[in-house]
Amino acid sequence: MNYILFDGPARTALLPFTFTRPVADILIGILTIREKWERHLGSTTTTLTEEYLSEKYPMVEMEDNVMINASYLPNPSLAELVSNLEPNQALFKGDDVIAFYTQELQEEVDFDQYEIIDYKEDCLFIANTWDIFSKNDAAIREDFEFLTEDRKSQPIPASVNVISPENIFIEEGAKLEFVTLNASTGPIYIGRDSEIMEGSVIRGPFALCEHARVKLSAKIYGATTVGSYSVVGGEINNSVLFSHSNKGHDGFLGNSVLGEWCNIGADSNNSNLKNNYEEVKLWNYDKESFTKTGLQFCGLMMGDHSKCGINTMFNTGTVVGVSSNIFGSGFPRNFIPSFSWGGATGFTTYITKKAFETARIVMSRRNVAFDEKEARILEHIFEESKQWRKDTVV
């Protein structure tokens, strides 16, 4: 069967992370949404997404196709229903389509012509950026159970101070000595060839993906995910870092999401609670205004390739776009458009030539090429985000 993950109506609400990737490639729990579906279905997937992303994330159409709404995270029962769909059957959760079997892809689908199957069980889905961290606890637990079923963990080293070792799984090649792991509050997953350095204290649920590192004496609270090849240190609470991002020094990151290729400077902090304890509002790209999240705790949303200098301070509920560079004293505003350069005293436009030079250097350090596909995606984002930036350039 040919499975195609489509962005669905939540795509705009998941900006800035979906500027540079389909919804399917968002990391939540231990795996990306695409990886979850592929492992549950035992099949590869392709993607129906924005045209400017389709060169990097192409769609393969065949005679028989099952379209899957990528906002929905699979579980065993949901994956079984999707894999057993027959032509002109559609699986719904309330008014939302989860998946449908089609033999002819069309821009608009008339579900009156389909047999509707109502999915009545609970399942995880992401409809907003803050869902990535607020539902990460449940996502880690589901992924942990799925990935570790009928498998044996590598032994926990004798020097590790551990609580509830039955809730800890260590993959091959992982290194950890003289650390404290408390899995009584949720599972702890330590990925292949990752490392937790001495003195670190970690409370589950926690996921350290392959080749990621936790630096000396880090303090990490659940529910936190550190993506592959990312590096973390200092204090982190209930946050998700996508792959190849760094928050490697002292400073606090809480109730936050960082995209790929981000860097948080030493002693930088974000606020995750307003001084008056009111509900946090976040920038909404669709409405072009700040909208309520329903959350009392909400920190920093930072898109791919964005960075901040040392001692940067982010206010509660700050949204940073793609390829922005923030520095200086004081609190910058809590919506920073893509390709912005500056801080609390003001911003100018960060031109693509200079942004691309930095991206090439950063990615080459991890032996990843910054190619023309990446450049074209970022060029599109630069043009699309002009409406929110000032005209001056740097």
PDB file of C-alpha atoms in Angstrom, residues 252-352:
ATOM      1  CA  PHE A 252      17.006  27.949  31.660  1.00  0.00           C
ATOM      2  CA  LEU A 253      14.802  26.615  28.858  1.00  0.00           C
ATOM      3  CA  GLY A 254      11.253  25.700  29.830  1.00  0.00           C
ATOM      4  CA  ASN A 255       7.978  24.757  28.119  1.00  0.00           C
ATOM      5  CA  SER A 256       9.625  25.439  24.798  1.00  0.00           C
ATOM      6  CA  VAL A 257      10.303  24.044  21.325  1.00  0.00           C
ATOM      7  CA  LEU A 258      13.473  24.573  19.288  1.00  0.00           C
ATOM      8  CA  GLY A 259      13.656  23.626  15.609  1.00  0.00           C
ATOM      9  CA  GLU A 260      16.745  22.259  13.844  1.00  0.00           C
ATOM     10  CA  TRP A 261      20.117  24.029  13.697  1.00  0.00           C
ATOM     11  CA  CYS A 262      19.264  26.406  16.556  1.00  0.00           C
ATOM     12  CA  ASN A 263      21.809  27.648  19.079  1.00  0.00           C
ATOM     13  CA  ILE A 264      21.104  29.141  22.503  1.00  0.00           C
ATOM     14  CA  GLY A 265      23.989  31.230  23.854  1.00  0.00           C
ATOM     15  CA  ALA A 266      25.521  30.710  27.298  1.00  0.00           C
ATOM     16  CA  ASP A 267      23.491  31.937  30.287  1.00  0.00           C
ATOM     17  CA  SER A 268      20.446  32.662  28.140  1.00  0.00           C
ATOM     18  CA  ASN A 269      17.036  32.199  29.747  1.00  0.00           C
ATOM     19  CA  ASN A 270      13.408  32.136  28.793  1.00  0.00           C
ATOM     20  CA  SER A 271      10.440  32.968  30.984  1.00  0.00           C
ATOM     21  CA  ASN A 272       7.686  30.364  30.943  1.00  0.00           C
ATOM     22  CA  LEU A 273       5.316  32.059  33.417  1.00  0.00           C
ATOM     23  CA  LYS A 274       3.963  35.612  33.383  1.00  0.00           C
ATOM     24  CA  ASN A 275       4.498  37.705  36.511  1.00  0.00           C
ATOM     25  CA  ASN A 276       0.726  38.069  36.898  1.00  0.00           C
ATOM     26  CA  TYR A 277       0.189  34.325  36.302  1.00  0.00           C
ATOM     27  CA  GLU A 278      -2.257  35.049  33.475  1.00  0.00           C
ATOM     28  CA  GLU A 279      -2.869  32.829  30.459  1.00  0.00           C
ATOM     29  CA  VAL A 280      -0.056  33.045  27.896  1.00  0.00           C
ATOM     30  CA  LYS A 281      -0.728  34.343  24.389  1.00  0.00           C
ATOM     31  CA  LEU A 282       1.383  33.392  21.346  1.00  0.00           C
ATOM     32  CA  TRP A 283       1.777  34.960  17.926  1.00  0.00           C
ATOM     33  CA  ASN A 284      -0.628  33.395  15.439  1.00  0.00           C
ATOM     34  CA  TYR A 285       0.627  33.546  11.840  1.00  0.00           C
ATOM     35  CA  ASP A 286      -2.813  32.941  10.371  1.00  0.00           C
ATOM     36  CA  LYS A 287      -4.598  35.668  12.351  1.00  0.00           C
ATOM     37  CA  GLU A 288      -1.506  37.918  12.460  1.00  0.00           C
ATOM     38  CA  SER A 289      -2.120  38.615  16.119  1.00  0.00           C
ATOM     39  CA  PHE A 290      -1.456  37.148  19.552  1.00  0.00           C
ATOM     40  CA  THR A 291      -3.981  34.479  20.523  1.00  0.00           C
ATOM     41  CA  LYS A 292      -4.712  32.599  23.736  1.00  0.00           C
ATOM     42  CA  THR A 293      -3.044  29.248  24.368  1.00  0.00           C
ATOM     43  CA  GLY A 294      -5.047  28.134  27.378  1.00  0.00           C
ATOM     44  CA  LEU A 295      -1.715  27.618  29.151  1.00  0.00           C
ATOM     45  CA  GLN A 296      -0.240  29.234  32.223  1.00  0.00           C
ATOM     46  CA  PHE A 297       3.229  27.916  31.338  1.00  0.00           C
ATOM     47  CA  CYS A 298       4.528  28.569  27.822  1.00  0.00           C
ATOM     48  CA  GLY A 299       8.034  29.614  26.842  1.00  0.00           C
ATOM     49  CA  LEU A 300       9.943  29.944  23.565  1.00  0.00           C
ATOM     50  CA  MET A 301       9.031  28.727  20.071  1.00  0.00           C
ATOM     51  CA  MET A 302      12.125  29.048  17.842  1.00  0.00           C
ATOM     52  CA  GLY A 303      12.207  28.110  14.142  1.00  0.00           C
ATOM     53  CA  ASP A 304      15.079  26.392  12.306  1.00  0.00           C
ATOM     54  CA  HIS A 305      18.484  28.072  11.938  1.00  0.00           C
ATOM     55  CA  SER A 306      17.712  30.762  14.546  1.00  0.00           C
ATOM     56  CA  LYS A 307      20.235  31.649  17.222  1.00  0.00           C
ATOM     57  CA  CYS A 308      20.735  33.908  20.211  1.00  0.00           C
ATOM     58  CA  GLY A 309      23.846  35.412  21.799  1.00  0.00           C
ATOM     59  CA  ILE A 310      25.015  35.006  25.381  1.00  0.00           C
ATOM     60  CA  ASN A 311      22.779  36.281  28.196  1.00  0.00           C
ATOM     61  CA  THR A 312      19.746  36.628  25.946  1.00  0.00           C
ATOM     62  CA  MET A 313      16.427  36.976  27.800  1.00  0.00           C
ATOM     63  CA  PHE A 314      13.173  35.821  26.219  1.00  0.00           C
ATOM     64  CA  ASN A 315       9.800  36.863  27.585  1.00  0.00           C
ATOM     65  CA  THR A 316       6.987  34.406  28.267  1.00  0.00           C
ATOM     66  CA  GLY A 317       5.418  33.209  25.034  1.00  0.00           C
ATOM     67  CA  THR A 318       8.030  34.358  22.526  1.00  0.00           C
ATOM     68  CA  VAL A 319       7.876  33.195  18.904  1.00  0.00           C
ATOM     69  CA  VAL A 320      11.038  33.390  16.778  1.00  0.00           C
ATOM     70  CA  GLY A 321      10.875  32.621  13.066  1.00  0.00           C
ATOM     71  CA  VAL A 322      13.455  30.961  10.811  1.00  0.00           C
ATOM     72  CA  SER A 323      17.077  32.170  10.443  1.00  0.00           C
ATOM     73  CA  SER A 324      16.911  34.966  12.995  1.00  0.00           C
ATOM     74  CA  ASN A 325      19.810  36.178  15.110  1.00  0.00           C
ATOM     75  CA  ILE A 326      18.992  37.700  18.517  1.00  0.00           C
ATOM     76  CA  PHE A 327      21.475  39.403  20.848  1.00  0.00           C
ATOM     77  CA  GLY A 328      21.998  42.256  23.306  1.00  0.00           C
ATOM     78  CA  SER A 329      20.603  43.216  26.699  1.00  0.00           C
ATOM     79  CA  GLY A 330      16.944  43.574  27.614  1.00  0.00           C
ATOM     80  CA  PHE A 331      13.936  41.585  26.464  1.00  0.00           C
ATOM     81  CA  PRO A 332      13.353  41.508  22.700  1.00  0.00           C
ATOM     82  CA  ARG A 333       9.728  41.647  21.547  1.00  0.00           C
ATOM     83  CA  ASN A 334       7.798  38.398  21.775  1.00  0.00           C
ATOM     84  CA  PHE A 335       7.288  37.975  18.045  1.00  0.00           C
ATOM     85  CA  ILE A 336      10.486  38.006  15.987  1.00  0.00           C
ATOM     86  CA  PRO A 337       9.896  37.448  12.248  1.00  0.00           C
ATOM     87  CA  SER A 338      12.074  35.165  10.152  1.00  0.00           C
ATOM     88  CA  PHE A 339      15.389  36.617   8.970  1.00  0.00           C
ATOM     89  CA  SER A 340      15.545  39.240  11.718  1.00  0.00           C
ATOM     90  CA  TRP A 341      18.814  40.536  13.159  1.00  0.00           C
ATOM     91  CA  GLY A 342      18.931  42.433  16.468  1.00  0.00           C
ATOM     92  CA  GLY A 343      17.374  42.533  19.902  1.00  0.00           C
ATOM     93  CA  ALA A 344      15.553  44.724  22.396  1.00  0.00           C
ATOM     94  CA  THR A 345      16.788  47.928  20.732  1.00  0.00           C
ATOM     95  CA  GLY A 346      15.298  46.926  17.375  1.00  0.00           C
ATOM     96  CA  PHE A 347      15.673  44.616  14.393  1.00  0.00           C
ATOM     97  CA  THR A 348      16.898  44.810  10.830  1.00  0.00           C
ATOM     98  CA  THR A 349      16.579  42.295   7.997  1.00  0.00           C
ATOM     99  CA  TYR A 350      19.126  39.474   7.913  1.00  0.00           C
ATOM    100  CA  ILE A 351      19.781  39.032   4.187  1.00  0.00           C
ATOM    101  CA  THR A 352      19.887  35.518   2.796  1.00  0.00           C
TER     102      THR A 352
END
